[in-house]
């Protein structure tokens, strides 16, 4: 109870209640205009997935193909990440060993370690995107733009299964930098 009272006093001094209220209001406003809520795992039939006007609906075979591709990508990325982390731990362990304290050797080891760290970070980010695409597929929001809520397009989803933005919003994002 004393901790609650102290937190309330701190909130009054810093104005945290006002900030929390504003954040809650913004979040509520964004939620109302963002992507529609998930339809639920059990209730989503393949033909209910979003497509652009003029496109054929998703067939069960196309959804199964997309799911299989995403799942195999998850397995591949997990293996790549495990190998990269193993190589990185070896580089970290051996960082003090070698042909002495030559600056060129030290620089080469640093570059190799940074390169391996970048590969691991890229694999981790791609794995997260792929797992998120599978979640969206299960939730029935696969193929919906996360910014405007419009269909991304079946052809785009087949070409890049991890896409989360429609072409228009992706172009806007790239222009902003």
CSV table of C-alpha atoms in Angstrom, one decimal:
chain,number,residue,atom,x,y,z
A,1,UNK,CA,0.0,0.0,0.0
A,2,UNK,CA,2.8,2.4,0.8
A,3,UNK,CA,4.3,1.7,-2.6
A,4,UNK,CA,1.0,2.6,-4.2
A,5,UNK,CA,0.8,5.9,-2.3
A,6,UNK,CA,4.4,6.7,-3.3
A,7,UNK,CA,3.7,6.0,-6.9
A,8,UNK,CA,0.6,8.2,-6.8
A,9,UNK,CA,2.6,11.1,-5.3
A,10,UNK,CA,5.3,10.6,-7.9
A,11,UNK,CA,2.7,10.6,-10.6
A,12,UNK,CA,1.2,13.9,-9.3
A,13,UNK,CA,4.6,15.6,-9.2
A,14,UNK,CA,5.5,14.5,-12.8
A,15,UNK,CA,2.1,14.7,-14.4
A,16,UNK,CA,2.3,11.0,-15.3
A,17,UNK,CA,-1.5,10.6,-15.2
A,18,UNK,CA,-1.9,13.2,-17.9
A,19,UNK,CA,0.7,11.6,-20.1
A,20,UNK,CA,-0.7,8.2,-19.6
A,21,UNK,CA,-4.2,9.5,-20.5
A,22,UNK,CA,-2.9,11.1,-23.6
A,23,UNK,CA,-1.0,8.0,-24.7
A,24,UNK,CA,-4.1,5.9,-24.0
A,25,UNK,CA,-6.2,8.4,-26.1
A,26,UNK,CA,-3.8,8.3,-29.0
A,27,UNK,CA,-3.6,4.5,-28.8
A,28,UNK,CA,-7.4,4.2,-28.9
A,29,UNK,CA,-7.6,6.6,-31.8
A,30,UNK,CA,-4.9,4.7,-33.7
A,31,UNK,CA,-6.6,1.4,-33.0
A,32,UNK,CA,-9.9,2.7,-34.4
A,33,UNK,CA,-8.3,3.6,-37.7
A,34,UNK,CA,-5.7,0.9,-38.1
A,35,UNK,CA,-5.9,-2.7,-39.4
A,36,UNK,CA,-9.1,-4.5,-38.6
A,37,UNK,CA,-8.9,-6.9,-35.7
A,38,UNK,CA,-7.9,-10.5,-36.3
A,39,UNK,CA,-10.7,-12.8,-37.3
A,40,UNK,CA,-9.6,-15.7,-35.2
A,41,UNK,CA,-7.6,-18.7,-36.1
A,42,UNK,CA,-10.5,-21.2,-36.4
A,43,UNK,CA,-12.8,-18.8,-38.3
A,44,UNK,CA,-10.5,-17.8,-41.2
A,45,UNK,CA,-11.1,-19.7,-44.4
A,46,UNK,CA,-8.5,-19.2,-47.2
A,47,UNK,CA,-11.0,-17.4,-49.4
A,48,UNK,CA,-11.5,-14.8,-46.6
A,49,UNK,CA,-7.9,-13.5,-46.8
A,50,UNK,CA,-7.6,-10.1,-48.3
A,51,UNK,CA,-7.1,-9.5,-52.0
A,52,UNK,CA,-7.2,-6.4,-54.1
A,53,UNK,CA,-10.1,-5.7,-56.4
A,54,UNK,CA,-9.9,-7.9,-59.5
A,55,UNK,CA,-7.7,-10.6,-58.0
A,56,UNK,CA,-8.9,-14.1,-57.5
A,57,UNK,CA,-9.5,-15.1,-53.9
A,58,UNK,CA,-6.8,-17.2,-52.1
A,59,UNK,CA,-7.3,-20.9,-52.7
A,60,UNK,CA,-6.6,-23.5,-50.0
A,61,UNK,CA,-3.6,-24.7,-52.1
A,62,UNK,CA,-2.1,-21.2,-52.3
A,63,UNK,CA,-2.5,-20.6,-48.6
A,64,UNK,CA,-0.9,-24.0,-47.9
A,65,UNK,CA,1.9,-23.1,-50.2
A,66,UNK,CA,2.5,-19.8,-48.5
A,67,UNK,CA,2.4,-21.4,-45.1
A,68,UNK,CA,4.8,-24.1,-46.1
A,69,UNK,CA,7.2,-21.5,-47.6
A,70,UNK,CA,7.1,-19.4,-44.4
A,71,UNK,CA,7.5,-22.5,-42.2
A,72,UNK,CA,10.5,-23.7,-44.2
A,73,UNK,CA,12.0,-20.2,-44.0
A,74,UNK,CA,11.6,-20.3,-40.2
A,75,UNK,CA,13.5,-23.6,-40.0
A,76,UNK,CA,16.3,-22.2,-42.4
A,77,UNK,CA,16.6,-19.0,-40.5
A,78,UNK,CA,16.8,-20.7,-37.1
A,79,UNK,CA,19.6,-23.0,-38.4
A,80,UNK,CA,21.4,-20.0,-39.9
A,81,UNK,CA,21.0,-18.0,-36.6
A,82,UNK,CA,22.3,-21.0,-34.6
A,83,UNK,CA,25.4,-21.3,-36.8
A,84,UNK,CA,26.0,-17.6,-36.8
A,85,UNK,CA,25.8,-17.4,-33.0
A,86,UNK,CA,28.1,-20.4,-32.7
A,87,UNK,CA,30.6,-18.8,-35.0
A,88,UNK,CA,30.3,-15.5,-33.1
A,89,UNK,CA,30.9,-17.2,-29.7
A,90,UNK,CA,34.0,-18.8,-31.2
A,91,UNK,CA,35.2,-15.4,-32.4
A,92,UNK,CA,34.6,-13.9,-29.0
A,93,UNK,CA,36.4,-16.8,-27.3
A,94,UNK,CA,39.4,-16.6,-29.6
A,95,UNK,CA,39.7,-12.8,-29.7
A,96,UNK,CA,42.7,-12.8,-27.4
A,97,UNK,CA,44.5,-15.7,-29.1
A,98,UNK,CA,46.5,-15.6,-32.3
A,99,UNK,CA,49.7,-14.2,-33.7
A,100,UNK,CA,50.3,-11.6,-31.0
A,101,UNK,CA,49.0,-8.1,-30.7
A,102,UNK,CA,49.5,-7.0,-34.3
A,103,UNK,CA,47.1,-4.2,-35.1
A,104,UNK,CA,46.2,-5.7,-38.5
A,105,UNK,CA,45.3,-9.0,-36.9
A,106,UNK,CA,43.2,-7.2,-34.3
A,107,UNK,CA,41.5,-5.2,-37.0
A,108,UNK,CA,40.7,-8.3,-39.1
A,109,UNK,CA,39.3,-10.0,-36.1
A,110,UNK,CA,37.1,-7.0,-35.2
A,111,UNK,CA,35.8,-6.8,-38.8
A,112,UNK,CA,35.1,-10.5,-38.9
A,113,UNK,CA,33.2,-10.3,-35.6
A,114,UNK,CA,31.2,-7.3,-36.6
A,115,UNK,CA,30.3,-8.9,-39.9
A,116,UNK,CA,29.1,-12.1,-38.1
A,117,UNK,CA,27.1,-9.9,-35.7
A,118,UNK,CA,25.5,-8.1,-38.6
A,119,UNK,CA,24.6,-11.4,-40.2
A,120,UNK,CA,23.1,-12.7,-37.0
A,121,UNK,CA,21.1,-9.5,-36.5
A,122,UNK,CA,19.8,-9.7,-40.1
A,123,UNK,CA,18.8,-13.4,-39.6
A,124,UNK,CA,17.1,-12.6,-36.3
A,125,UNK,CA,15.1,-9.7,-37.9
A,126,UNK,CA,14.0,-11.8,-40.9
A,127,UNK,CA,13.0,-14.7,-38.5
A,128,UNK,CA,10.8,-12.3,-36.6
A,129,UNK,CA,9.2,-11.0,-39.8
A,130,UNK,CA,8.6,-14.6,-40.9
A,131,UNK,CA,7.1,-15.7,-37.6
A,132,UNK,CA,4.9,-12.5,-37.6
A,133,UNK,CA,3.7,-13.4,-41.2
A,134,UNK,CA,2.7,-16.9,-39.9
A,135,UNK,CA,0.8,-15.3,-37.0
A,136,UNK,CA,-1.0,-12.9,-39.4
A,137,UNK,CA,-1.9,-15.9,-41.6
A,138,UNK,CA,-3.3,-17.7,-38.6
A,139,UNK,CA,-5.2,-14.6,-37.4
A,140,UNK,CA,-6.7,-13.9,-40.8
A,141,UNK,CA,-4.9,-10.5,-41.2
A,142,UNK,CA,-2.4,-11.8,-43.7
A,143,UNK,CA,-2.4,-9.6,-46.8
A,144,UNK,CA,-3.8,-6.5,-45.0
A,145,UNK,CA,-1.6,-3.4,-44.9
A,146,UNK,CA,-0.6,-2.5,-41.3
A,147,UNK,CA,-0.9,1.2,-42.0
A,148,UNK,CA,-4.1,1.7,-44.0
A,149,UNK,CA,-5.8,-1.7,-43.6
A,150,UNK,CA,-6.3,-2.1,-47.3
A,151,UNK,CA,-5.4,-5.4,-49.1
A,152,UNK,CA,-1.7,-5.6,-50.0
A,153,UNK,CA,-2.4,-7.7,-53.0
A,154,UNK,CA,-2.2,-11.5,-53.5
A,155,UNK,CA,0.6,-11.2,-56.2
A,156,UNK,CA,2.7,-9.1,-53.8
A,157,UNK,CA,2.2,-11.5,-51.0
A,158,UNK,CA,3.2,-14.5,-53.1
A,159,UNK,CA,6.3,-12.6,-54.3
A,160,UNK,CA,7.2,-11.4,-50.8
A,161,UNK,CA,5.3,-13.4,-48.2
A,162,UNK,CA,6.6,-11.2,-45.2
A,163,UNK,CA,5.1,-8.0,-46.7
A,164,UNK,CA,3.2,-5.9,-44.1
A,165,UNK,CA,2.6,-2.8,-46.2
A,166,UNK,CA,0.7,-2.1,-49.5
A,167,UNK,CA,2.8,-0.8,-52.3
A,168,UNK,CA,1.6,2.8,-51.7
A,169,UNK,CA,2.5,2.8,-48.0
A,170,UNK,CA,5.8,1.1,-48.7
A,171,UNK,CA,6.7,3.8,-51.2
A,172,UNK,CA,5.7,6.5,-48.7
A,173,UNK,CA,7.9,4.8,-46.0
A,174,UNK,CA,10.9,4.6,-48.4
A,175,UNK,CA,10.5,8.3,-49.4
A,176,UNK,CA,10.7,9.3,-45.7
A,177,UNK,CA,14.0,7.5,-45.4
